Tab-separated table of C-alpha atoms in Angstrom:
chain	number	residue	atom	x	y	z
A	617	MET	CA	40.141	85.466	113.303
A	618	ASN	CA	40.694	81.547	111.516
A	619	ARG	CA	44.202	81.373	113.257
A	620	PRO	CA	43.122	81.341	116.682
A	621	ILE	CA	40.454	78.952	115.556
A	622	ARG	CA	42.775	76.797	113.904
A	623	LEU	CA	45.080	76.837	116.777
A	624	ILE	CA	42.704	75.636	119.521
A	625	GLY	CA	41.305	73.328	117.105
A	626	LYS	CA	44.663	71.461	116.859
A	627	LEU	CA	44.872	71.851	120.801
A	628	PHE	CA	41.531	70.296	121.291
A	629	PHE	CA	42.579	67.525	119.288
A	630	ILE	CA	46.119	66.478	120.616
A	631	ILE	CA	43.780	66.496	124.250
A	632	ALA	CA	41.713	64.548	122.656
A	633	VAL	CA	43.815	61.535	121.708
A	634	PHE	CA	46.119	61.947	125.053
A	635	LEU	CA	42.438	61.559	127.072
A	636	SER	CA	41.522	58.868	124.399
A	637	LEU	CA	44.634	57.016	125.407
A	638	PHE	CA	44.747	57.234	128.942
A	639	SER	CA	40.937	56.299	128.988
A	640	PHE	CA	42.154	53.263	126.873
A	641	ALA	CA	45.209	52.221	129.736
A	642	MET	CA	43.157	52.710	132.478
A	643	PHE	CA	40.177	50.509	131.680
A	644	GLN	CA	42.019	48.099	129.792
A	645	GLY	CA	45.275	48.087	131.941
A	646	GLY	CA	47.821	45.892	131.189
A	647	PHE	CA	51.593	46.287	129.651
A	648	VAL	CA	49.882	47.056	126.013
A	649	SER	CA	47.653	49.661	126.572
A	650	TRP	CA	49.985	51.125	129.319
A	651	PHE	CA	53.035	51.298	126.831
A	652	LEU	CA	50.987	52.967	124.116
A	653	PHE	CA	49.916	55.605	126.153
A	654	PHE	CA	53.509	57.005	128.190
A	655	GLY	CA	54.700	56.113	124.203
A	656	TYR	CA	52.630	59.405	123.060
A	657	LEU	CA	53.200	61.131	125.898
A	658	PRO	CA	56.485	62.488	124.311
A	659	ILE	CA	55.065	63.339	121.094
A	660	PHE	CA	51.836	65.002	122.689
A	661	LEU	CA	54.033	67.231	124.842
A	662	LEU	CA	56.550	67.707	121.742
A	663	SER	CA	52.758	68.927	120.270
A	664	VAL	CA	51.718	70.885	122.811
A	665	GLY	CA	55.121	72.881	122.659
A	666	LEU	CA	55.033	73.060	118.687
A	667	LEU	CA	52.288	74.519	119.233
A	668	LEU	CA	52.498	77.141	121.756
A	669	TYR	CA	56.044	77.712	120.242
A	670	PRO	CA	56.022	80.974	118.415
A	671	ILE	CA	58.131	80.531	114.947
A	672	ASN	CA	56.857	84.593	113.906
A	673	LYS	CA	59.471	85.808	116.829
A	674	TRP	CA	62.495	84.505	114.393
A	675	GLN	CA	64.985	86.862	112.889
A	676	VAL	CA	65.349	85.886	109.359
A	677	THR	CA	67.967	88.019	106.956
A	678	ARG	CA	68.539	87.987	103.657
A	679	THR	CA	71.877	88.876	101.786
A	680	LEU	CA	72.854	88.535	98.777
A	681	SER	CA	76.340	88.506	97.002
A	682	ARG	CA	75.989	91.162	94.756
A	683	TYR	CA	73.395	93.816	94.672
A	684	ILE	CA	74.422	95.106	91.690
A	685	ALA	CA	75.224	92.811	88.781
A	686	HIS	CA	74.401	92.395	85.052
A	687	SER	CA	72.181	90.452	83.072
A	688	GLY	CA	73.108	86.990	83.009
A	689	ASP	CA	75.298	86.651	86.176
A	690	THR	CA	74.582	83.939	88.941
A	691	ILE	CA	74.141	85.287	92.279
A	692	THR	CA	74.530	83.369	95.665
A	693	VAL	CA	71.969	84.261	97.853
A	694	ARG	CA	71.871	83.373	101.882
A	695	ILE	CA	69.522	83.479	104.496
A	696	ARG	CA	70.207	83.141	108.128
A	697	ILE	CA	67.501	82.559	110.779
A	698	LYS	CA	67.993	83.082	114.735
A	699	ARG	CA	66.153	82.144	117.291
A	700	SER	CA	66.437	82.662	121.025
A	701	ILE	CA	64.415	79.693	121.853
A	702	PRO	CA	65.897	76.345	120.875
A	703	TYR	CA	62.951	74.260	120.882
A	704	PRO	CA	63.875	71.075	119.073
A	705	LEU	CA	61.895	70.909	115.569
A	706	TYR	CA	61.833	67.501	113.296
A	707	TYR	CA	62.063	69.901	109.975
A	708	CYS	CA	61.876	72.916	108.697
A	709	VAL	CA	61.026	73.574	105.025
A	710	PHE	CA	62.277	77.411	103.815
A	711	GLU	CA	60.856	78.348	100.117
A	712	GLU	CA	61.851	81.914	98.788
A	713	ILE	CA	58.951	83.840	97.181
A	714	LEU	CA	60.773	84.755	94.380
A	715	PRO	CA	59.706	88.231	92.482
A	716	GLU	CA	57.687	87.069	89.333
A	717	SER	CA	60.770	90.006	86.910
A	718	LEU	CA	62.736	86.598	87.434
A	719	ASN	CA	60.521	83.765	85.563
A	720	LYS	CA	63.542	84.898	82.546
A	721	LEU	CA	66.482	83.543	81.739
A	722	ASP	CA	69.406	85.166	80.056
A	723	ASN	CA	72.566	83.117	79.256
A	724	ARG	CA	73.529	86.963	77.319
A	725	THR	CA	74.425	86.527	73.177
A	726	GLU	CA	73.497	82.501	73.571
A	727	LYS	CA	69.320	84.003	74.342
A	728	TYR	CA	69.197	85.256	70.614
A	729	HIS	CA	69.376	81.522	69.781
A	730	TYR	CA	65.821	81.494	70.415
A	731	LEU	CA	64.765	84.711	68.867
A	732	ASP	CA	61.817	83.079	66.893
A	733	HIS	CA	61.318	81.322	70.410
A	734	PRO	CA	61.248	83.547	72.770
A	735	GLU	CA	58.979	81.684	75.382
A	736	LYS	CA	61.818	78.920	75.500
A	737	LEU	CA	63.623	81.327	77.778
A	738	LYS	CA	60.491	81.684	80.218
A	739	ALA	CA	61.546	79.539	83.863
A	740	ASN	CA	59.409	79.254	86.857
A	741	ARG	CA	61.705	79.634	89.045
A	742	THR	CA	61.368	78.058	92.722
A	743	MET	CA	63.631	78.232	96.187
A	744	LYS	CA	62.328	75.201	98.612
A	745	GLN	CA	65.134	74.046	100.926
A	746	VAL	CA	64.299	70.719	103.823
A	747	VAL	CA	66.469	71.157	106.931
A	748	PHE	CA	66.097	68.892	110.265
A	749	PRO	CA	67.363	71.725	113.080
A	750	GLY	CA	67.073	69.934	115.711
A	751	PHE	CA	68.407	71.995	118.662
A	752	LYS	CA	70.151	75.050	116.692
A	753	ARG	CA	69.782	78.076	117.597
A	754	THR	CA	71.057	79.674	114.329
A	755	LEU	CA	70.327	78.014	111.142
A	756	GLU	CA	71.922	79.011	107.392
A	757	LEU	CA	71.300	78.063	104.038
A	758	ALA	CA	72.693	79.124	100.499
A	759	TYR	CA	70.921	79.037	96.741
A	760	GLN	CA	72.039	80.325	93.593
A	761	ILE	CA	70.482	82.371	91.316
A	762	GLU	CA	71.684	81.667	88.158
A	763	ARG	CA	71.049	83.741	84.434
A	764	VAL	CA	69.463	87.004	85.843
A	765	PRO	CA	67.438	88.942	83.749
A	766	ARG	CA	67.862	92.175	83.017
A	767	GLY	CA	65.855	95.122	85.615
A	768	GLU	CA	65.103	95.579	89.244
A	769	HIS	CA	63.808	92.356	91.152
A	770	HIS	CA	62.549	93.394	94.573
A	771	PHE	CA	62.539	89.895	97.181
A	772	GLN	CA	59.790	90.457	99.705
A	773	ALA	CA	58.863	87.612	101.339
A	774	ILE	CA	59.938	83.857	103.109
A	775	ARG	CA	57.924	81.564	104.231
A	776	ILE	CA	58.702	78.939	106.286
A	777	LYS	CA	56.775	75.787	107.108
A	778	THR	CA	57.258	73.402	110.243
A	779	GLY	CA	55.642	70.393	112.295
A	780	ASP	CA	55.713	67.630	114.379
A	781	ILE	CA	57.001	64.105	113.507
A	782	VAL	CA	53.496	62.540	112.894
A	783	GLY	CA	51.842	65.799	111.621
A	784	PHE	CA	49.265	66.406	114.225
A	785	VAL	CA	50.565	69.660	114.151
A	786	LYS	CA	51.314	71.906	111.500
A	787	LYS	CA	52.885	75.836	111.081
A	788	GLU	CA	53.489	77.985	109.203
A	789	HIS	CA	54.153	81.811	108.970
A	790	ILE	CA	55.535	84.215	106.346
A	791	PHE	CA	58.453	86.424	106.616
A	792	GLN	CA	58.965	89.923	105.074
A	793	VAL	CA	62.211	90.882	103.875
A	794	ALA	CA	63.079	92.917	101.515
A	795	ASP	CA	66.007	93.591	99.336
A	796	GLN	CA	66.460	94.650	95.603
A	797	LEU	CA	68.595	92.967	93.178
A	798	VAL	CA	69.584	95.179	89.722
A	799	ALA	CA	70.803	93.401	87.037
A	800	TYR	CA	71.879	96.409	83.859
A	801	PRO	CA	71.540	95.393	80.879
A	802	ASN	CA	74.426	93.215	79.116
A	803	GLN	CA	77.197	96.626	76.665
A	804	ARG	CA	77.757	94.602	73.316
A	805	LEU	CA	80.814	95.545	71.029
A	806	ILE	CA	79.514	97.939	68.347
A	807	LYS	CA	81.246	97.971	64.769
A	808	MET	CA	80.308	101.242	62.546
A	809	THR	CA	81.778	101.669	59.925
A	810	GLU	CA	81.747	105.795	59.843
A	811	ARG	CA	83.001	107.898	62.637
A	812	ILE	CA	80.714	110.159	63.237
A	813	SER	CA	81.131	114.119	63.203
A	814	SER	CA	81.682	117.581	61.489
A	815	PHE	CA	83.190	120.830	61.261
A	816	GLU	CA	82.246	123.272	62.951
A	817	GLN	CA	80.274	124.456	59.917
A	818	GLY	CA	78.238	120.928	59.592
A	819	SER	CA	78.261	120.986	56.839
A	820	VAL	CA	80.650	118.032	55.994
A	821	SER	CA	80.818	114.502	57.901
A	822	SER	CA	84.144	113.216	58.493
A	823	ASN	CA	85.611	109.384	59.569
A	824	ARG	CA	89.037	110.676	60.456
A	825	LEU	CA	89.691	109.241	64.023
A	826	ASN	CA	92.260	112.003	64.716
A	827	LEU	CA	91.438	115.375	66.964
A	828	LYS	CA	92.638	118.040	64.642
A	829	ASN	CA	91.640	118.735	60.668
A	830	THR	CA	94.130	119.609	59.045
A	831	ASN	CA	92.767	120.478	55.933
A	832	VAL	CA	91.159	123.591	57.058
A	833	ALA	CA	93.444	126.586	58.294
A	834	THR	CA	91.855	129.225	60.354
A	835	GLY	CA	94.630	131.333	60.892
A	836	ILE	CA	98.131	131.652	61.853
A	837	ARG	CA	100.463	131.483	65.345
A	838	GLU	CA	104.324	131.048	66.287
A	839	TYR	CA	105.346	127.605	66.489
A	840	LEU	CA	105.273	125.320	69.458
A	841	PRO	CA	107.046	121.984	70.364
A	842	GLY	CA	105.059	119.517	69.205
A	843	ASP	CA	103.724	120.736	66.280
A	844	LYS	CA	103.793	118.339	62.649
A	845	PHE	CA	106.555	119.917	60.371
A	846	SER	CA	104.126	119.788	57.605
A	847	TRP	CA	101.736	122.694	59.370
A	848	ILE	CA	104.869	125.565	58.826
A	849	ASP	CA	103.689	128.390	57.341
A	850	TRP	CA	106.884	129.293	55.166
A	851	LYS	CA	105.622	132.674	53.498
A	852	GLN	CA	104.651	134.222	56.939
A	853	THR	CA	107.820	132.629	58.579
A	854	ALA	CA	110.048	134.220	56.143
A	855	LYS	CA	107.608	138.060	56.768
A	856	LYS	CA	107.735	137.634	60.490
A	857	ASN	CA	111.437	136.352	60.483
A	858	THR	CA	110.871	133.629	63.210
A	859	MET	CA	108.722	130.217	62.884
A	860	MET	CA	105.286	129.927	62.605
A	861	THR	CA	102.658	127.407	61.684
A	862	LYS	CA	99.280	126.856	60.394
A	863	GLU	CA	96.275	126.713	63.126
A	864	PHE	CA	93.924	124.502	62.528
A	865	GLU	CA	89.746	124.503	63.104
A	866	GLN	CA	88.755	121.771	65.939
A	867	GLU	CA	86.569	119.254	64.918
A	868	LYS	CA	83.454	119.100	66.947
A	869	SER	CA	81.144	116.293	67.330
A	870	THR	CA	77.670	116.320	65.022
A	871	ASP	CA	74.647	115.903	67.190
A	872	THR	CA	73.199	112.058	67.420
A	873	VAL	CA	70.180	111.049	68.631
A	874	VAL	CA	69.695	107.661	69.714
A	875	VAL	CA	65.955	106.566	69.605
A	876	LEU	CA	64.664	104.049	71.517
A	877	ASP	CA	61.404	102.390	70.328
A	878	SER	CA	59.244	101.085	73.736
A	879	CYS	CA	55.979	101.430	72.633
A	880	TYR	CA	53.851	98.119	73.066
A	881	TYR	CA	52.251	96.752	70.340
A	882	LYS	CA	50.398	93.312	69.539
A	883	GLY	CA	52.800	90.364	69.457
A	884	ILE	CA	55.807	91.686	70.363
A	885	ASN	CA	58.895	89.797	71.029
A	886	LEU	CA	60.188	90.612	73.855
A	887	LEU	CA	63.547	88.867	73.597
A	888	ALA	CA	64.002	91.477	70.875
A	889	TYR	CA	63.527	93.949	72.868
A	890	GLU	CA	65.803	92.750	75.567
A	891	ALA	CA	68.721	92.917	72.067
A	892	ALA	CA	67.125	96.802	71.203
A	893	VAL	CA	67.783	97.765	74.645
A	894	GLU	CA	71.528	96.440	74.899
A	895	ILE	CA	71.697	97.888	71.577
A	896	SER	CA	71.011	101.522	72.471
A	897	LEU	CA	73.512	101.182	75.154
A	898	SER	CA	76.370	99.844	73.471
A	899	MET	CA	75.399	102.464	70.942
A	900	MET	CA	75.439	105.527	73.586
A	901	GLU	CA	79.067	104.401	75.111
A	902	GLU	CA	80.679	103.536	71.692
A	903	LEU	CA	79.485	107.528	70.252
A	904	LYS	CA	80.763	108.420	73.872
A	905	LYS	CA	84.108	106.710	73.211
A	906	GLN	CA	84.126	109.146	70.270
A	907	GLN	CA	83.384	112.135	71.993
A	908	SER	CA	80.429	112.769	69.813
A	909	LYS	CA	77.438	115.213	71.470
A	910	THR	CA	75.051	112.475	71.597
A	911	GLY	CA	71.113	112.327	73.407
A	912	PHE	CA	69.050	109.704	74.161
A	913	ILE	CA	65.523	109.478	73.600
A	914	SER	CA	63.176	106.617	74.872
A	915	ILE	CA	59.436	106.767	73.509
A	916	GLY	CA	56.684	104.530	75.533
A	917	LYS	CA	54.612	105.704	77.072
A	918	ARG	CA	56.030	108.075	78.690
A	919	THR	CA	58.902	110.321	76.563
A	920	ALA	CA	61.923	110.462	78.321
A	921	TYR	CA	64.816	112.418	77.293
A	922	PHE	CA	68.837	112.364	78.366
A	923	SER	CA	71.792	114.416	77.396
A	924	MET	CA	74.914	112.518	77.880
A	925	GLN	CA	77.072	115.947	77.627
A	926	ARG	CA	76.833	116.578	81.254
A	927	ASP	CA	78.094	115.168	84.213
A	928	GLN	CA	78.547	110.857	85.616
A	929	GLY	CA	75.178	111.578	87.123
A	930	GLU	CA	73.152	111.897	83.586
A	931	LYS	CA	75.063	108.801	82.779
A	932	ASP	CA	73.615	106.751	85.680
A	933	LEU	CA	70.062	108.177	84.824
A	934	LEU	CA	70.212	106.896	81.775
A	935	MET	CA	71.826	103.657	83.410
A	936	GLN	CA	68.648	103.207	85.606
A	937	HIS	CA	66.075	104.334	82.838
A	938	LEU	CA	67.535	100.896	80.147
A	939	THR	CA	67.670	98.666	83.920
A	940	LYS	CA	63.985	99.371	83.782
A	941	VAL	CA	61.997	100.190	81.162
A	942	GLN	CA	59.588	97.504	79.358
A	943	PRO	CA	56.969	98.152	76.243
A	944	ASP	CA	54.421	99.946	77.315
A	945	GLY	CA	51.532	102.515	76.019
A	946	PHE	CA	49.508	100.890	72.987
A	947	ALA	CA	50.074	104.692	71.219
A	948	SER	CA	52.230	104.461	67.889
A	949	PHE	CA	55.904	104.314	67.899
A	950	GLY	CA	55.543	106.440	64.634
A	951	VAL	CA	53.249	109.272	65.968
A	952	LYS	CA	55.145	109.796	68.942
A	953	LEU	CA	58.563	109.831	67.331
A	954	LYS	CA	57.094	112.726	65.146
A	955	GLU	CA	56.481	114.492	68.120
A	956	ALA	CA	59.667	114.145	69.903
A	957	SER	CA	61.271	115.010	66.571
A	958	LEU	CA	60.438	118.283	66.477
A	959	GLY	CA	62.431	119.129	69.340
A	960	MET	CA	65.529	117.797	67.295
A	961	ALA	CA	68.312	120.204	66.314
A	962	SER	CA	68.231	120.402	62.370
A	963	GLY	CA	70.658	118.993	60.819
A	964	SER	CA	71.473	116.395	63.462
A	965	ILE	CA	72.287	113.063	62.699
A	966	VAL	CA	69.099	110.407	64.060
A	967	MET	CA	69.597	106.640	65.429
A	968	ILE	CA	66.241	104.505	65.770
A	969	VAL	CA	66.065	101.067	67.966
A	970	THR	CA	62.812	99.274	66.853
A	971	THR	CA	61.805	96.203	66.537
A	972	HIS	CA	58.508	97.029	64.951
A	973	LEU	CA	57.889	98.305	61.014
A	974	ASP	CA	54.718	100.191	59.666
A	975	ASP	CA	53.527	102.379	57.208
A	976	MET	CA	53.410	105.459	59.811
A	977	LEU	CA	56.671	104.966	61.274
A	978	GLU	CA	57.575	104.992	57.487
A	979	SER	CA	56.415	108.036	56.416
A	980	THR	CA	57.916	109.988	60.140
A	981	ILE	CA	61.204	108.697	58.813
A	982	LYS	CA	60.947	110.164	55.489
A	983	GLN	CA	60.015	113.561	56.849
A	984	ILE	CA	62.572	113.483	59.704
A	985	SER	CA	65.119	112.485	56.677
A	986	GLN	CA	64.431	116.107	55.058
A	987	ARG	CA	65.692	117.924	58.181
A	988	SER	CA	68.217	115.556	58.986
A	989	LYS	CA	71.775	114.993	57.880
A	990	ARG	CA	71.572	111.267	58.518
A	991	VAL	CA	69.009	108.628	59.347
A	992	VAL	CA	69.594	105.534	60.555
A	993	VAL	CA	67.386	102.608	61.942
A	994	HIS	CA	68.417	99.613	63.451
A	995	PHE	CA	65.813	97.082	62.934
A	996	VAL	CA	65.689	94.208	65.100
A	997	GLN	CA	63.698	91.246	64.944
A	998	ALA	CA	64.099	87.048	64.265
A	999	ALA	CA	64.505	86.611	60.295
A	1000	GLN	CA	61.508	84.152	60.328
A	1001	SER	CA	58.781	86.910	61.673
A	1002	ILE	CA	60.010	89.980	59.730
A	1003	THR	CA	56.673	90.514	57.679
A	1004	GLU	CA	56.668	91.146	53.626
A	1005	HIS	CA	55.140	94.133	54.180
A	1006	GLU	CA	58.022	94.863	56.798
A	1007	HIS	CA	60.646	93.678	53.785
A	1008	HIS	CA	58.819	96.762	51.754
A	1009	ILE	CA	58.815	99.235	54.301
A	1010	VAL	CA	63.246	98.377	54.624
A	1011	LYS	CA	63.576	98.359	50.663
A	1012	GLN	CA	61.550	101.930	50.901
A	1013	LEU	CA	63.312	103.535	53.535
A	1014	ARG	CA	66.501	102.624	51.954
A	1015	LEU	CA	65.482	103.963	48.748
A	1016	SER	CA	64.123	107.635	50.506
A	1017	GLY	CA	68.198	107.634	51.561
A	1018	ALA	CA	67.779	106.661	55.320
A	1019	VAL	CA	70.436	103.570	55.999
A	1020	VAL	CA	68.803	100.394	57.171
A	1021	ASN	CA	70.332	97.801	59.160
A	1022	VAL	CA	68.379	94.506	59.806
A	1023	LEU	CA	69.402	92.882	62.613
A	1024	SER	CA	68.458	89.020	63.200
A	1025	GLU	CA	69.458	85.802	65.309
A	1026	GLN	CA	72.649	85.867	62.739
A	1027	GLN	CA	74.069	89.363	64.198
A	1028	LEU	CA	72.942	89.031	67.622
A	1029	ILE	CA	74.844	86.249	68.497
A	1030	GLN	CA	77.964	87.620	66.810
A	1031	HIS	CA	80.471	89.009	69.798
A	1032	THR	CA	80.711	92.429	68.006
A	1033	ILE	CA	77.634	93.949	66.261
A	1034	GLU	CA	78.099	95.206	62.802
A	1035	VAL	CA	76.541	98.416	61.985
A	1036	SER	CA	76.682	100.565	58.927
A	1037	ILE	CA	75.714	104.469	59.432
A	1038	VAL	CA	76.312	105.584	55.605
């Protein structure tokens, strides 16, 4: 309703100016008055034409150089405008209405220099460009989004403003152009001090990198090309009069569960949480390389479970989850972890990645330690932000037998993150 009224109001104003100059020229006469009238005439015609020109009929498209990227990447965005009527335009202002999810900067490992001051990585991104179309039917412009943060970023609209040369007429339209940019979390190099695997009985952990253990023989068989000389069973060879070798038990990987704390708490350090996400993904990839039977649990408002023993689709689902996940819910992580631990197999290795330690979590970890082979806690936080109480909890957890890795700026800015699991 307001738009037609504004349109009529502007039209009356332009006509009023035109009639005023015409009346002045008629009654005053002379060169000057008629010069003003005829000088204003082109402006009048262009203004009336612009007032009636339908810019909402333009075809506006957006193209991204990549629709799937990793956090910290640079994306080039191209906007293309096609218009059927080449009406002369003095200027156009193009404004990308950027999603709020892009109001952060991610420069990969360098961002952890600001772990104690994450607010320094906030940015109010804007994109405005002025072009002078003239009679052009097709317009193109490009801009770059640098240091893209992790997450799904939904582009929704592009605002276009234009007007006449004297500012009598100004037009604006918002074009709904939907696109999505997905920025996966970065994967870090993780160096673990022990390989997580065990024998079939699950009673002894091993740090050997070979697939077979040559200390536990389960039987004998005939010699096959490729068998080691040391595997030959000489007694059975003499008895059967044929070359026999020992058959060894195949190692199986220990059940390992990686748990990410995605619960929200007052004063949470969101940059430390970003590090927790990256470490969780990196550990899952490292454990997969070691052929470890691994599961992943994300605990926030809702609890999500992923098993990495299935096909590629399960890995894709985990990557999608870690791309979108944000801390939410105000429930205690310690309480929800206790509930989730009831479904964990006894004798498994539990790796917990968290940015916050409290008494409830300490109690839960001690309970899990009683029926797990090992509990490893990766505590991610800025060195200056770790409280005395959290230092005390770290000491108590280590005394109870849990492995605690404190990961602060010093560790996170390194190319390779070293963690202990023993």
